[in-house]
Amino acid sequence: MTDTGIQQLDVMFGQARAENRAVLLPYLTAGIPDFESSVAIFEAMSDAGADGFEVGIPYADPLMDGPVIMAAGEYALDHGVTVDVAFDVVSAVVERTGKPVIAMTYVNPVLRHGIDAFFVKAATAGVAAVIIADLPADEAAPFKSAADESGLGLVLFAAPTTDDARLDRVLAGDPAFVYGIAEIGVTGERSEASSNTGALAARIRERSEVPIVFGVGISTPDHVAKASEVADGVIVGTAIVRRVMDAATGEEAAETLATFVADLASATRR
Amino acid sequence: MRLAKPDERGRFGEFGGQFAPEILMPALKELEEAFIEATADPTFDEELQHLLSTYVGRPTPVYHAKRMSDELGCNLYLKREDLAHTGAHKINNTVAQALLTKRMGKPRVIAETGAGQHGVATATACALLGLDCVVYMGEKDIERQALNVYRMKLLGTEVIPVTSGTGTLKDAVSAALRDWVASVETTHYIIGSVVGPHPFPWMVRDFQKVIGEELKEQLDGSPGAPTPDVIVAPVGGGSNAMGVFYPYAGDDGVRLVGVEAAGLGISSGKHGASLGEGSPGVIHGAMTYMLQDDFGQVLEAHSISAGLDYPGVGPEHSYFKDDGLVEYHNVTDDDAVAAFHKLSTIEGIIPALESAHGLAWIMANADQLRGQNVVLNLSGRGDKDVQQVAALYD
């Protein structure tokens, strides 16, 4: 029997813990630069040491995303990457890499699909967990029950601005993991490593054993190394998306990312 | 039934809520607490009322437009928000929110603007209270509202062009929200309409309801001041309409009509009729009627009027629509421009293109309004639109 999404994540985090490292979850918008290249790029990142992936389902008005991921989303939408196409990308990635995929999107496409129908589709495609960037714990209940119903995880956020009372509320929402926001701001590359990760991770650890994965502003192997000291995982998004958007061909993107992701992966070791 | 305030989840019925990135959630809570605390504090209200009367110029008059009335066959009254300082109702909200910003101890303000009226009103309130101000404005709107761009600069505000999407109001709101995600610890976002995540729709409504409250006193049924049968207001995000409707919502015998932009015609697909033609979804942090495709992607809106060129609408309007408290109709660009000319030539009042949509609906429905007391919320003056309209006839 196939593992549920939650079980896949447990295995992934457990294995990394045994190896004294954090998991590396590269983010890439689905279907760029085209369907086949997109899947090939994920495969190359898998071979280079990614433990799983965050696959972006493009949305026209992504409030948590900076210019690079926003442009990638627009490109994908212009090239016909609907929710269904994005799920086809996920299926292919899961089939070829055998690694967990976390789907990332915004509230409205999920609502339009119907919350339950969206999660059923996600589960069928092989998604392990879902991240919804504009869904705070306060509004999460119907999404969480749909996720439970389909055996998928729902990821909730904790930011440096999240106070203790809110942190309790986030953890009470029973997230598959906590997405720790490393930088106060939208997604995008930063020059310095985040100075927020240590304190935020400590506040979460005091309260819960739930895995913590940091994202937003983590752009280099140094940043990954620093976040990996305190987290169970790291997400690198814009630095990956930019390399795909800048590459002349899908092949070139896959080659560039194989090297980059290998560097990121070695930085996850403590 | 109208609601004094949204429920504990920030909802008006099913509409509203807080669909915002976690980074912003603490600031939304801080804002809600500051708003509740301020409105309970007599010194806040005193300071606000003082500024509204001595600086903004409230109460704004109600004018009986006799020549227009004769022509239409009804008694047309204009609630003259165009006479408020900076030329539109927007200042009611910005002065109040700027005072709130001071109270919260934040030194910087950001805002979005479509037609530029909210941007100018925010820049003005920030100049008045010594706050740093940055306004996001779509590049298309910067082009069609050059005068307001220069006014904001004169007032010491930085105007940042937004090139993403269609370069209009939606994109300006998104850009301001993205700024806020990064700057929330030092910055307050003075949102310009009854949109956005809770508590914005409630707070902005409460800062704008002065329009309807004044109107109730001004048209109190005394001789020469008959009570309204119909109140008409344009609806983009819906702040002026909410301001004039809310105190009347649920009153027997008063018909409330919101007028959205039909743009090039509803059938063209190029319009801004979120309530008339949209469906419920989440845009800019709130559940509300919006223009979206089958996949839940936000659709582009269109209107000649930058202030109505918006694919969402305030969640309380969605509630009013479903509850039947307000009826919502729409008017094309062409009819709005005709109304713009009409009021200018017959009454000597150049209305904002937004307000001209309300007048255009009245003109188109003069037959059914015959003999009635009709109030148009003249939300703003049209100086900003003169160049754009002139260009139509070049």
XYZ file of C-alpha atoms in Angstrom:
664
model
C 0.000 0.000 0.000
C 1.209 3.467 -0.811
C 2.225 5.617 2.143
C 0.045 8.592 2.982
C 1.520 12.033 2.540
C 2.150 12.335 6.255
C 3.978 8.984 6.301
C 6.171 10.028 3.361
C 7.179 13.168 5.233
C 7.854 11.204 8.429
C 10.210 8.901 6.538
C 11.963 11.859 4.911
C 12.488 13.786 8.149
C 13.421 10.604 10.047
C 16.115 9.652 7.582
C 17.687 13.117 7.647
C 17.588 13.169 11.438
C 19.422 9.828 11.500
C 22.064 11.336 9.229
C 22.317 14.487 11.372
C 21.257 16.860 8.663
C 18.301 18.925 7.548
C 16.222 18.050 4.508
C 16.620 20.156 1.394
C 13.404 21.072 -0.398
C 14.003 23.051 -3.585
C 11.022 25.115 -4.734
C 10.175 25.422 -8.383
C 7.099 26.714 -10.153
C 5.429 23.841 -12.012
C 5.824 23.542 -15.737
C 8.655 25.990 -16.416
C 10.210 26.383 -18.903
C 7.962 23.616 -20.322
C 6.398 20.401 -19.040
C 9.151 17.942 -19.981
C 12.044 20.210 -19.015
C 10.308 20.960 -15.735
C 10.153 17.287 -14.812
C 13.740 16.768 -15.971
C 14.914 19.650 -13.777
C 13.210 18.146 -10.734
C 14.857 14.819 -11.566
C 18.277 16.463 -11.820
C 17.731 18.172 -8.449
C 16.707 14.829 -6.968
C 19.877 13.169 -8.224
C 21.881 16.081 -6.796
C 20.578 15.393 -3.299
C 17.196 17.085 -2.845
C 15.096 15.208 -0.283
C 11.769 16.353 -1.675
C 10.288 19.304 -3.499
C 7.988 22.225 -3.154
C 6.127 22.559 -6.432
C 4.491 25.923 -7.066
C 1.020 25.955 -8.589
C 1.019 29.318 -10.343
C -1.343 32.038 -9.151
C -1.971 35.420 -10.763
C -1.737 37.501 -7.612
C 0.862 35.903 -5.325
C 1.026 38.217 -2.289
C 3.865 36.376 -0.544
C 6.107 36.255 -3.594
C 8.742 38.650 -4.817
C 9.357 39.599 -8.467
C 11.223 36.432 -9.533
C 8.622 33.879 -8.446
C 5.865 36.252 -9.518
C 7.342 36.417 -13.037
C 7.759 32.628 -13.128
C 4.094 32.258 -12.170
C 3.009 34.653 -14.892
C 5.136 32.777 -17.407
C 3.619 29.467 -16.331
C 0.063 30.809 -16.519
C 0.747 32.238 -19.969
C 1.956 28.774 -20.998
C -1.164 26.999 -19.821
C -0.040 25.651 -16.456
C -3.408 25.229 -14.770
C -3.897 23.437 -11.456
C -4.466 20.204 -13.393
C -1.286 20.605 -15.418
C 0.645 21.408 -12.241
C -0.666 18.181 -10.696
C 0.454 16.298 -13.818
C 3.937 17.696 -13.215
C 3.714 16.491 -9.616
C 2.698 12.969 -10.704
C 5.618 12.759 -13.093
C 8.066 14.056 -10.466
C 6.826 11.603 -7.842
C 6.998 8.748 -10.321
C 10.508 9.544 -11.487
C 12.105 10.551 -8.190
C 10.076 8.687 -5.565
C 10.487 11.717 -3.300
C 7.770 13.627 -1.444
C 6.259 16.630 -3.163
C 4.687 19.516 -1.305
C 2.329 21.580 -3.440
C 2.307 25.325 -2.860
C -0.485 27.638 -3.894
C -2.846 30.389 -2.737
C -6.336 30.197 -1.271
C -8.420 31.194 -4.272
C -7.488 28.444 -6.744
C -8.249 25.916 -3.982
C -11.630 27.513 -3.241
C -12.530 27.653 -6.906
C -11.754 23.954 -7.286
C -13.696 23.193 -4.148
C -11.569 22.538 -1.069
C -12.331 18.805 -0.888
C -11.980 18.256 -4.625
C -8.623 20.035 -4.594
C -7.209 17.813 -1.861
C -8.569 14.641 -3.461
C -6.895 15.650 -6.731
C -3.686 16.489 -4.904
C -3.660 13.087 -3.208
C -4.306 11.324 -6.503
C -1.385 13.195 -8.059
C 0.874 11.980 -5.249
C 1.204 15.221 -3.306
C 2.361 14.670 0.290
C 1.390 18.020 1.784
C -0.024 21.383 0.763
C 1.228 24.890 1.529
C -1.204 27.789 1.047
C 0.681 31.063 1.324
C -2.252 33.290 2.309
C -3.902 30.829 4.674
C -3.233 31.637 8.324
C -4.089 29.118 11.048
C -7.223 31.142 11.840
C -8.846 30.276 8.501
C -7.331 26.813 8.099
C -10.004 24.530 9.599
C -11.893 23.514 6.423
C -8.606 23.037 4.560
C -7.207 20.923 7.387
C -10.193 18.578 7.466
C -10.014 18.136 3.696
C -6.291 17.377 4.016
C -6.943 14.838 6.805
C -9.635 13.203 4.739
C -7.128 12.633 1.926
C -4.221 11.635 4.157
C -2.296 14.768 3.202
C -0.433 17.170 5.414
C -1.309 20.850 5.671
C 1.618 23.150 6.339
C 1.150 26.206 8.565
C 3.424 29.196 9.014
C 5.291 30.829 11.853
C 6.970 34.174 11.225
C 9.388 36.190 13.336
C 6.396 38.488 13.965
C 4.264 35.592 15.276
C 3.834 36.093 19.012
C 3.575 33.244 21.526
C -0.215 33.217 21.606
C -0.354 32.924 17.833
C 2.382 30.299 17.837
C 0.214 28.168 20.135
C -2.645 28.633 17.718
C -0.511 27.592 14.733
C 0.704 24.465 16.537
C -2.823 23.598 17.659
C -3.693 23.480 13.955
C -1.643 20.252 13.750
C 0.547 21.166 10.759
C 2.516 18.513 8.857
C 5.457 20.801 9.507
C 5.838 24.422 10.452
C 7.057 26.648 7.633
C 9.305 29.019 9.498
C 9.572 32.329 7.694
C 13.238 33.220 7.893
C 12.957 36.788 6.651
C 10.240 39.353 7.212
C 9.282 39.987 3.628
C 8.211 38.322 0.414
C 10.177 35.532 -1.251
C 13.450 36.612 -2.830
C 17.200 36.283 -2.499
C 19.008 38.003 0.357
C 22.711 38.699 0.767
C 22.930 37.894 4.477
C 21.833 34.737 6.251
C 18.701 35.198 8.350
C 19.256 36.210 11.943
C 15.730 35.122 12.895
C 15.957 31.358 12.530
C 17.564 30.491 15.866
C 15.109 32.321 18.084
C 12.035 31.260 16.117
C 13.113 27.599 16.036
C 13.748 27.664 19.790
C 10.276 29.071 20.479
C 8.692 26.327 18.369
C 10.830 23.565 19.937
C 9.792 24.665 23.420
C 6.219 23.904 22.490
C 6.244 21.036 20.035
C 8.167 18.280 18.293
C 6.696 19.169 14.915
C 9.336 19.470 12.172
C 10.453 22.996 11.299
C 11.357 23.937 7.748
C 12.723 27.402 7.040
C 12.112 29.307 3.848
C 12.048 32.877 2.442
C 15.387 34.506 1.747
C 17.480 31.325 1.959
C 19.534 31.656 -1.193
C 23.063 30.244 -0.775
C 24.825 27.209 0.711
C 25.896 29.455 3.631
C 22.294 30.399 4.348
C 21.313 26.733 4.138
C 24.094 25.781 6.545
C 22.986 28.354 9.094
C 19.294 27.437 8.948
C 20.147 23.719 9.026
C 21.760 24.145 12.441
C 18.345 24.734 13.984
C 15.790 23.379 11.510
C 14.613 20.015 10.194
C 14.583 21.362 6.699
C 15.191 24.283 4.391
C 13.369 25.522 1.327
C 15.309 27.347 -1.367
C 13.004 29.000 -3.878
C 13.941 32.178 -5.678
C 17.592 31.185 -6.151
C 16.377 28.052 -7.979
C 13.592 29.712 -9.957
C 15.930 32.489 -11.107
C 18.409 29.934 -12.455
C 15.661 28.257 -14.465
C 14.308 31.552 -15.804
C 17.835 32.734 -16.711
C 18.872 29.528 -18.472
C 18.755 29.486 -22.273
C 17.309 25.960 -22.373
C 15.747 23.436 -20.048
C 18.867 21.298 -20.372
C 21.101 24.148 -19.310
C 18.818 24.800 -16.325
C 19.023 21.145 -15.276
C 22.829 21.194 -15.483
C 23.167 24.454 -13.560
C 20.798 23.253 -10.883
C 22.474 19.873 -10.512
C 25.614 21.690 -9.363
C 23.814 24.299 -7.271
C 21.543 21.795 -5.503
C 24.537 19.506 -4.765
C 26.200 22.475 -3.029
C 23.021 23.259 -1.106
C 22.586 19.605 -0.123
C 26.069 19.316 1.329
C 25.375 22.454 3.375
C 22.489 20.709 5.152
C 24.913 18.502 7.119
C 25.471 19.677 10.660
C -29.879 43.025 8.450
C -26.940 45.377 8.701
C -24.235 44.373 11.184
C -22.712 46.783 13.704
C -19.460 44.945 13.243
C -18.165 41.747 11.706
C -18.161 38.536 13.791
C -15.160 37.295 15.755
C -13.708 35.827 12.547
C -13.932 39.202 10.861
C -16.848 38.103 8.681
C -19.975 39.820 7.451
C -22.025 36.663 7.010
C -19.775 34.474 4.878
C -17.763 37.422 3.535
C -14.571 39.014 4.804
C -12.135 37.177 7.066
C -8.359 37.262 7.158
C -6.702 35.455 4.278
C -3.316 37.024 4.827
C 0.250 35.759 5.071
C 1.181 34.876 8.658
C 3.720 37.729 8.757
C 0.828 40.212 8.666
C -1.480 38.519 11.150
C 0.029 40.095 14.265
C -0.175 43.546 12.658
C -3.826 43.001 11.786
C -4.502 42.119 15.404
C -2.536 45.136 16.618
C -4.534 47.326 14.240
C -7.856 45.907 15.399
C -6.926 46.515 19.025
C -5.713 50.038 18.289
C -8.901 50.797 16.369
C -11.172 49.505 19.136
C -9.185 51.337 21.771
C -9.072 54.594 19.799
C -12.769 54.676 19.018
C -13.515 54.140 22.716
C -11.211 57.030 23.643
C -12.984 60.405 23.625
C -9.714 62.249 22.939
C -9.267 60.348 19.663
C -12.768 61.209 18.530
C -12.321 64.820 19.612
C -9.116 65.175 17.626
C -10.674 63.461 14.613
C -13.842 65.563 14.729
C -11.754 68.711 15.084
C -9.731 67.835 11.984
C -12.831 66.802 10.054
C -14.484 70.155 10.688
C -11.512 72.536 10.522
C -9.241 70.750 8.036
C -11.369 68.479 5.876
C -14.318 70.863 5.717
C -17.073 68.659 7.132
C -19.972 68.533 7.080
C -20.012 68.617 3.299
C -23.147 70.284 1.943
C -26.133 68.715 0.275
C -27.006 70.565 -2.888
C -30.386 70.453 -4.609
C -29.463 70.267 -8.289
C -32.522 72.060 -9.646
C -31.723 72.258 -13.353
C -30.727 68.615 -13.452
C -33.849 67.754 -11.442
C -36.051 69.561 -13.948
C -34.498 67.676 -16.757
C -34.788 64.274 -15.063
C -38.200 64.770 -13.487
C -37.007 63.851 -10.010
C -35.563 65.841 -7.096
C -31.845 65.289 -7.379
C -29.673 66.059 -4.378
C -25.902 65.856 -4.449
C -23.950 64.961 -1.332
C -20.922 67.108 -2.044
C -17.955 64.931 -1.047
C -16.195 66.638 -3.951
C -15.981 69.695 -1.698
C -14.041 67.886 1.012
C -10.348 68.822 1.216
C -8.361 67.181 -1.616
C -11.553 66.753 -3.604
C -13.031 63.428 -2.562
C -14.402 61.414 0.347
C -11.089 59.570 0.658
C -9.752 62.105 3.160
C -12.317 61.039 5.808
C -10.559 57.714 6.094
C -6.957 58.825 5.643
C -7.024 61.469 8.361
C -8.512 58.936 10.781
C -6.062 56.180 9.856
C -3.115 58.586 10.002
C -4.161 59.525 13.541
C -4.309 55.825 14.323
C -0.835 55.356 12.830
C 0.517 57.992 15.233
C -1.215 56.211 18.099
C 0.435 52.920 17.148
C 3.794 54.705 17.090
C 4.576 53.768 13.487
C 6.585 56.410 11.571
C 5.859 55.240 8.030
C 2.716 54.880 5.950
C 2.123 53.070 2.677
C -0.961 53.264 0.496
C -2.245 52.163 -2.894
C -4.103 54.386 -5.258
C -6.112 53.953 -8.425
C -7.474 57.308 -9.520
C -4.958 58.989 -7.259
C -7.557 60.430 -4.902
C -6.712 58.060 -2.074
C -3.015 58.595 -2.736
C -3.435 62.363 -2.538
C -5.606 62.072 0.569
C -3.032 59.814 2.244
C -0.152 62.076 1.231
C -2.111 65.002 2.668
C -2.853 63.334 5.999
C 0.790 62.275 6.274
C 2.012 65.808 5.559
C -0.408 67.070 8.195
C 0.741 64.616 10.840
C 4.423 64.342 9.944
C 4.484 60.748 8.682
C 6.683 59.322 5.929
C 4.522 58.246 3.029
C 4.954 55.936 0.054
C 2.144 55.413 -2.466
C 1.953 52.536 -4.935
C 0.253 53.341 -8.203
C -0.158 51.283 -11.353
C 1.787 52.630 -14.319
C -1.362 52.778 -16.439
C -3.033 54.889 -13.750
C 0.054 57.099 -13.451
C -0.423 57.858 -17.114
C -4.127 58.676 -16.921
C -3.912 60.556 -13.610
C -0.760 62.630 -14.087
C -2.148 65.573 -12.112
C -2.657 63.530 -8.967
C 0.823 62.034 -9.267
C 2.291 65.508 -9.195
C 0.067 66.519 -6.292
C 1.362 63.595 -4.226
C 4.948 64.572 -4.987
C 4.205 68.169 -3.962
C 2.926 66.823 -0.663
C 6.241 65.116 -0.020
C 5.175 61.580 -0.889
C 7.139 59.060 -2.886
C 5.088 57.526 -5.704
C 6.242 54.065 -6.774
C 5.031 52.889 -10.204
C 3.687 49.334 -10.283
C 4.384 47.528 -13.536
C 3.108 44.048 -12.662
C -0.188 42.726 -13.977
C -2.223 45.384 -15.755
C -0.651 48.313 -13.918
C -3.923 49.307 -12.266
C -5.527 49.408 -8.811
C -5.422 45.643 -8.171
C -1.701 45.584 -8.819
C -1.164 48.656 -6.642
C -2.972 46.984 -3.721
C -0.870 43.845 -4.199
C 2.353 45.856 -4.342
C 1.409 47.746 -1.171
C 0.620 44.447 0.573
C 4.008 43.061 -0.511
C 5.725 46.155 0.898
C 3.752 45.694 4.115
C 4.843 42.054 4.389
C 8.426 43.337 4.532
C 7.917 46.546 6.528
C 5.117 45.670 8.912
C 7.064 46.391 12.071
C 7.508 50.092 11.286
C 4.776 50.740 8.757
C 1.004 51.093 8.695
C -0.880 50.352 5.501
C -3.610 52.962 4.998
C -5.843 50.957 2.725
C -8.114 53.208 0.691
C -11.340 51.298 0.538
C -13.560 48.903 2.479
C -11.431 46.018 1.181
C -8.595 43.876 2.499
C -8.366 41.539 5.473
C -10.261 42.220 8.706
C -10.269 44.762 10.382
C -9.825 47.027 7.315
C -13.343 46.728 5.813
C -14.972 47.409 9.165
C -12.591 50.212 10.140
C -12.751 52.044 6.811
C -16.552 51.761 6.829
C -16.681 53.288 10.281
C -14.406 56.139 9.173
C -16.570 56.748 6.079
C -20.031 56.375 7.601
C -19.880 60.073 8.519
C -21.177 60.670 4.977
C -24.482 58.886 5.581
C -24.779 60.129 9.145
C -24.497 63.722 7.972
C -26.963 63.082 5.186
C -29.516 61.808 7.700
C -29.250 65.083 9.587
C -29.255 67.195 6.448
C -32.235 65.495 4.794
C -34.315 64.990 7.903
C -37.747 65.474 6.379
C -38.033 69.098 7.405
C -39.355 71.647 4.872
C -36.852 71.987 2.038
C -35.000 68.905 3.264
C -37.115 65.886 2.300
C -35.962 62.397 3.244
C -34.402 60.412 0.400
C -36.326 57.784 -1.531
C -33.247 56.560 -3.372
C -29.538 56.920 -2.603
C -27.104 56.198 -5.419
C -23.347 55.778 -5.168
C -20.596 54.408 -7.408
C -18.890 51.186 -6.309
C -15.293 50.226 -7.070
C -13.851 48.931 -3.823
C -16.916 50.597 -2.370
C -15.814 53.021 0.346
C -17.925 56.042 -0.578
C -20.948 53.831 -1.182
C -20.466 52.047 2.122
C -20.065 55.399 3.843
C -23.381 56.713 2.581
C -25.310 53.393 2.586
C -24.372 51.974 5.956
C -26.371 54.394 8.149
C -29.426 53.799 5.929
C -29.071 50.051 5.354
C -32.244 48.341 6.480
C -34.245 51.594 6.760
C -37.745 51.181 5.382
C -38.536 53.174 2.299
C -34.991 54.053 1.284
C -33.742 52.323 -1.823
C -29.956 51.971 -1.982
C -28.328 51.607 -5.396
C -24.642 50.853 -5.950
C -23.349 51.444 -9.463
C -20.421 49.429 -10.764
C -18.412 49.943 -13.934
C -19.747 48.142 -17.001
C -16.680 49.392 -18.876
C -16.965 48.582 -22.574
C -20.180 46.679 -21.856
C -20.770 43.593 -19.729
C -20.866 41.312 -22.772
C -17.410 42.543 -23.859
C -15.946 41.006 -20.708
C -14.126 44.302 -20.136
C -15.758 45.699 -17.029
C -15.412 46.082 -13.280
C -18.742 44.630 -12.162
C -17.489 42.318 -9.400
C -20.862 42.186 -7.640
C -22.977 42.017 -10.776
C -20.937 39.530 -12.751
C -18.391 38.012 -10.368
C -18.504 35.137 -7.921
C -17.296 34.682 -4.336
C -13.589 34.115 -3.867
C -10.619 35.478 -1.970
C -8.893 38.618 -3.183
C -6.575 40.860 -1.199
C -7.187 39.001 2.017
C -10.978 38.838 2.075
C -13.748 36.540 0.868
C -15.906 38.608 -1.444
C -17.419 38.761 -4.920
C -14.634 39.044 -7.449
C -13.891 38.651 -11.137
C -12.166 35.305 -11.640
C -11.819 32.598 -14.249
C -12.799 28.925 -13.925
C -9.419 28.185 -12.341
C -9.700 30.813 -9.625
C -7.262 33.230 -11.273
C -8.089 36.910 -10.792
C -9.365 38.468 -14.019
C -8.460 41.917 -15.263
C -11.067 44.569 -14.667
C -11.715 47.449 -17.025
C -13.156 50.891 -16.522
C -12.476 54.339 -17.913
C -12.529 55.357 -14.274
C -9.352 54.287 -12.501
C -11.177 54.143 -9.179
C -13.679 51.567 -10.462
C -11.104 49.518 -12.365
C -10.900 46.807 -9.708
C -11.793 43.081 -9.858
C -12.861 42.860 -6.194
C -15.189 44.752 -3.876
C -15.529 45.300 -0.145
C -16.852 42.173 1.610
C -19.663 44.065 3.345
C -21.035 44.985 -0.076
C -21.083 41.273 -0.896
C -23.055 40.761 2.295
C -25.413 43.626 1.418
C -25.937 42.148 -2.036
C -26.789 38.661 -0.801
C -28.924 40.039 2.016
C -30.796 42.285 -0.427
C -30.057 45.470 1.519
C -28.564 47.180 -1.516
C -29.141 46.627 -5.221
C -26.161 46.812 -7.533
C -26.290 47.867 -11.165
C -23.691 48.963 -13.700
C -23.029 51.666 -16.250
C -20.734 51.758 -19.302
C -17.753 54.043 -19.896
C -19.706 55.906 -22.578
C -22.711 56.592 -20.379
C -20.456 57.734 -17.548
C -18.665 60.170 -19.857
C -22.016 61.521 -21.069
C -23.078 62.080 -17.448
C -19.722 63.740 -16.754
C -20.473 66.263 -19.502
C -24.068 66.706 -18.457
C -23.404 67.672 -14.859
C -20.582 69.975 -15.933
C -22.691 71.913 -18.417
C -25.977 72.006 -16.570
C -24.883 72.490 -12.967
C -21.325 73.808 -13.205
C -20.010 70.817 -11.297
C -17.362 68.627 -12.906
C -17.784 65.226 -11.237
C -15.163 62.520 -10.890
C -15.677 59.795 -13.506
C -16.430 57.458 -10.602
C -19.297 59.682 -9.410
C -20.445 60.160 -13.011
C -21.295 56.436 -13.064
C -23.872 57.056 -10.324
C -25.364 59.979 -12.221
C -25.438 57.959 -15.441
C -27.553 55.297 -13.731
C -29.965 57.987 -12.521
C -30.182 59.458 -16.026
C -30.825 56.040 -17.552
C -33.546 55.298 -15.010
C -35.196 58.709 -14.859
C -38.570 57.222 -15.800
C -38.790 54.977 -12.762
C -37.398 57.737 -10.495
C -39.960 60.339 -11.544
C -41.071 62.541 -8.653
C -38.748 60.835 -6.164
C -36.104 62.344 -3.913
C -32.851 60.955 -5.267
C -29.489 61.501 -3.607
C -26.278 60.972 -5.543
C -23.150 60.615 -3.458
C -20.892 62.902 -5.456
C -17.816 61.120 -4.180
C -15.221 63.306 -5.860
C -14.519 66.160 -8.203
C -13.464 65.588 -11.767
C -10.454 67.858 -12.197
C -8.234 64.786 -12.240
C -10.241 63.362 -15.157
C -10.348 66.430 -17.366
C -7.231 65.553 -19.354
C -8.353 61.987 -19.882
C -11.802 63.019 -21.090
C -10.329 65.753 -23.298
C -8.112 63.127 -24.934
C -11.229 61.186 -25.977
C -12.175 64.093 -28.216
C -8.771 64.855 -29.725
